[in-house]
Coordinates of C-alpha atoms in Angstrom, one line a residue:
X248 CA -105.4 -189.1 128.0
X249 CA -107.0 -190.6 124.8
X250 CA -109.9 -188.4 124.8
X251 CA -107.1 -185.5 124.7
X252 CA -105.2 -187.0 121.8
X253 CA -108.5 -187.2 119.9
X254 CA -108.8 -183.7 120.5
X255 CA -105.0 -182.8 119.6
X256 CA -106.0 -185.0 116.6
X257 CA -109.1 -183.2 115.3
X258 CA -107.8 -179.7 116.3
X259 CA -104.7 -181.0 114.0
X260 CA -106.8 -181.6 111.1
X261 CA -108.7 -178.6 110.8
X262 CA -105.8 -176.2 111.3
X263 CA -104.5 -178.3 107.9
X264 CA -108.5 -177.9 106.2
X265 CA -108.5 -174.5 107.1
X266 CA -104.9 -173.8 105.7
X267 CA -105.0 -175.7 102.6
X268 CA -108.9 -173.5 101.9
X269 CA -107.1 -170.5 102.7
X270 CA -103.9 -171.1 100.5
X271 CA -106.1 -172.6 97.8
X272 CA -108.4 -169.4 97.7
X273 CA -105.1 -166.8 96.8
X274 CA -101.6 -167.0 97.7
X275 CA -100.7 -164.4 95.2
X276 CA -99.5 -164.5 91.5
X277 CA -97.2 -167.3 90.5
X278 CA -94.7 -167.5 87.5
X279 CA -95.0 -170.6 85.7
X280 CA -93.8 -171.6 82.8
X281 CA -95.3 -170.6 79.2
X282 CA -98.1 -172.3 78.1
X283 CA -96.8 -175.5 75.7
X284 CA -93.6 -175.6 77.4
X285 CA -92.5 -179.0 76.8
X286 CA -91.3 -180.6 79.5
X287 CA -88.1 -183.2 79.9
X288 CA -91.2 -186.1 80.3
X289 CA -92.5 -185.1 77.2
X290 CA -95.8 -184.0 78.4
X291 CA -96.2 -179.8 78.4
X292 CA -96.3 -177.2 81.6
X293 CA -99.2 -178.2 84.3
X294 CA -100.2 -181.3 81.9
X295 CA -99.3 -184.0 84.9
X296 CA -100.8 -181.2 87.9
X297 CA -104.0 -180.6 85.9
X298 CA -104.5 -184.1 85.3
X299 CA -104.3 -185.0 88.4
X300 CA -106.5 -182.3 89.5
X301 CA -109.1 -183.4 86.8
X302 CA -108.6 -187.1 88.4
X303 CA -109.9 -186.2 91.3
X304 CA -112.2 -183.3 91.5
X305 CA -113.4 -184.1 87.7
X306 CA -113.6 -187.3 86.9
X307 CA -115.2 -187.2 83.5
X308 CA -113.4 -184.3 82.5
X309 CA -110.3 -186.5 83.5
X310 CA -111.7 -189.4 81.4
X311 CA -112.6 -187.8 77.9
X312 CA -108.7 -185.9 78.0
X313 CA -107.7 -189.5 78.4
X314 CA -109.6 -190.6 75.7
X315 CA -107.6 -188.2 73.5
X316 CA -104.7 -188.7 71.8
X317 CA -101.5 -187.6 74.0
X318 CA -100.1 -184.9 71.0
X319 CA -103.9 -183.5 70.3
X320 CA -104.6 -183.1 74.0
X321 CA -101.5 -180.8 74.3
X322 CA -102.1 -179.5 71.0
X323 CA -105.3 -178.6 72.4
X324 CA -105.8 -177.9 76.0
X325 CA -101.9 -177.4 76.8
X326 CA -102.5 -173.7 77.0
X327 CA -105.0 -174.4 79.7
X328 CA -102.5 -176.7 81.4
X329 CA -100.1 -173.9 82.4
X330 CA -102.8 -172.3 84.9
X331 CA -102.3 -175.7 86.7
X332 CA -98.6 -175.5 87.4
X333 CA -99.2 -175.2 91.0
X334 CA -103.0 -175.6 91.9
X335 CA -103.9 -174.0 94.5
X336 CA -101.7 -170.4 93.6
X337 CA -104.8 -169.2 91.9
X338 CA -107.9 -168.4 93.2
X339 CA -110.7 -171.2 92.9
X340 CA -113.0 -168.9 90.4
X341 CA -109.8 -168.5 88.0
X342 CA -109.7 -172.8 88.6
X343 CA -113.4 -173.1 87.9
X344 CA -113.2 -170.8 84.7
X345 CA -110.1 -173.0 83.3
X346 CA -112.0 -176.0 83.5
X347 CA -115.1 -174.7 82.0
X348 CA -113.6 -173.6 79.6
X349 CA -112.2 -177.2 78.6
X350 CA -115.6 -178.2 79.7
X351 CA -117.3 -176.0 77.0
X352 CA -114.1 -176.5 74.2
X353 CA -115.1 -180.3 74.5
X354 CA -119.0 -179.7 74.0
X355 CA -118.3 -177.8 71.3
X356 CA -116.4 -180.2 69.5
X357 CA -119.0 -183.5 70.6
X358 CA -121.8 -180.9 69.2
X359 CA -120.0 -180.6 66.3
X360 CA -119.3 -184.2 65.2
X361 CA -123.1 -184.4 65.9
X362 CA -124.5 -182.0 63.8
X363 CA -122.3 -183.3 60.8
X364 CA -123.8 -186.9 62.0
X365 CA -127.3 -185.7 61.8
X366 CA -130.2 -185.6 59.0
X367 CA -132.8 -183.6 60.7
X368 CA -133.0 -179.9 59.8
X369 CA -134.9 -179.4 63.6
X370 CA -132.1 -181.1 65.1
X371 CA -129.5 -179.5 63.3
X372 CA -130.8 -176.1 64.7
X373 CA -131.0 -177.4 68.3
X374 CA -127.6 -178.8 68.0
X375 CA -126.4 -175.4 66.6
X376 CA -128.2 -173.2 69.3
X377 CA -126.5 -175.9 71.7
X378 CA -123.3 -175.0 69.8
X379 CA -123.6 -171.6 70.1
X380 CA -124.1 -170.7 73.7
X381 CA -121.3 -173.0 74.5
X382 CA -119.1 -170.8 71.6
X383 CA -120.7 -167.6 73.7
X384 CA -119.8 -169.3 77.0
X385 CA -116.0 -170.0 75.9
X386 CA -115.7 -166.4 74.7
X387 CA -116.8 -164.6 77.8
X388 CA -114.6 -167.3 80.1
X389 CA -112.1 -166.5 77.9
X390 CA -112.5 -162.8 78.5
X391 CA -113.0 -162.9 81.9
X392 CA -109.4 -164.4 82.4
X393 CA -107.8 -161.9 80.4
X394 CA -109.2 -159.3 82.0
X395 CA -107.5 -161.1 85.4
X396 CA -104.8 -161.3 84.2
X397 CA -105.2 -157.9 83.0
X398 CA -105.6 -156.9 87.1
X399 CA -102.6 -158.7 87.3
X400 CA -100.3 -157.1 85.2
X401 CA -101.5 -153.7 86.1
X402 CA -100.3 -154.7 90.1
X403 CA -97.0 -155.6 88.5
X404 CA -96.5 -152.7 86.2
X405 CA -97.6 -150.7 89.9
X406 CA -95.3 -152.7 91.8
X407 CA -92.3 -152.0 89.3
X408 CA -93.6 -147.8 89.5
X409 CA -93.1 -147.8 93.0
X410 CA -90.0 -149.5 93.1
X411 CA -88.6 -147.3 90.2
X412 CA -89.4 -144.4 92.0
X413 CA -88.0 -145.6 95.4
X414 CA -84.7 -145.8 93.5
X415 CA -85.3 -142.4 91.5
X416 CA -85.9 -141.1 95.3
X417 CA -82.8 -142.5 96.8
X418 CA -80.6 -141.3 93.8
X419 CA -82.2 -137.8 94.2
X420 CA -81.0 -138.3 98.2
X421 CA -77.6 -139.7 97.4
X422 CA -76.9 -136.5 94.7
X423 CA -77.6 -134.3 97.5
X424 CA -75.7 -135.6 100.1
X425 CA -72.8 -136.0 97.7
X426 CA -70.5 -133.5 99.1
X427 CA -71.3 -134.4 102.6
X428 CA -70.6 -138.3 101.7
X429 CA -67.2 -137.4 100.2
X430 CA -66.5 -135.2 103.5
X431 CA -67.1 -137.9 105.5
X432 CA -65.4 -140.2 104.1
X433 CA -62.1 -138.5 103.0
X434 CA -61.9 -137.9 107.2
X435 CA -62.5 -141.5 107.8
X436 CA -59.0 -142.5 105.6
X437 CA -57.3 -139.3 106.8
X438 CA -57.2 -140.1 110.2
X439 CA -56.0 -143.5 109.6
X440 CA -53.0 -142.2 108.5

């Protein structure tokens, strides 16, 4: 009996492991709320889910947000926030591009405060070839997200087409069953008479 409740148990648990892995890697788009939305807690849209994302599957990322100030965080990474409304709607690439691209924002800006810091004219060109991949990094993150949400778009603008003609189609069906509809009908409230 026990060694079939351990079994119950363990089949239990990865029925949840593979459900959350599957719901994590795309339950379809998602409408949150705008990036910078402020919320009635005063923090903005996906700022309390991406923190606690960050808090525990990126602990130093989680640490230096903290380190900023509340209003400069939002200011700053709020836009990236939003993606976070309900982790696990999106995909885990679109996840892992969000956060690199925090990831790389922050470099940029520790690279920066050292190569305003620093004396040495070799350094300062180390720093700034540092500075620039990140800058190249950001950009194509950046584009790669657009273009999803691009994709995205595009299946909505396809999803309203079909639906538009669906509707054009049943019009077209109604106009030409019009008489017959009337017929019908006017012989349904004649004979209750």
């Amino acid at each position: 009996m026990r060694t079939l409740m351990v079994r119950v148990i363990l089949c239990a648990a990865l029925v949840v492991g593979i459900w959350r892995a599957w719901a994590e890697e795309d339950s379809g788009p998602v409408r949150e709320l705008p990036a910078g939305t402020e919320m009635a807690d005063g923090t903005v849209a996906g700022e309390v889910q991406a923190l606690n994302y960050f808090k525990t599957k990126e602990p130093e990322l989680y640490k230096k947000l903290r380190d900023l100030e509340p209003e400069t965080m939002r200011r700053i990474y709020g836009k990236y926030f939003m993606w976070f409304q309900r982790v696990g709607n999106y995909r885990k690439q679109q996840k892992r591009e969000m956060i690199r691209q925090i990831k790389d924002d922050l470099q940029i800006h520790d690279l920066y405060d050292e190569l305003r810091k620093t004396q040495n004219a070799a350094a300062k060109a180390e720093l700034k070839a540092k500075m620039k991949k990140s800058v190249e990094d950001l950009f194509d993150s950046d584009l790669w997200l657009l273009e999803y949400q691009l994709e995205g778009q595009k299946q909505s603008l396809d999803e309203i087409k079909r639906e538009v003609e669906q509707m054009a189609q049943r019009i077209s069906e109604r106009r030409k069953s019009k008489t017959e509809v009337i017929e019908r009908r006017m012989k349904e409230l004649t004979k209750q008479d």
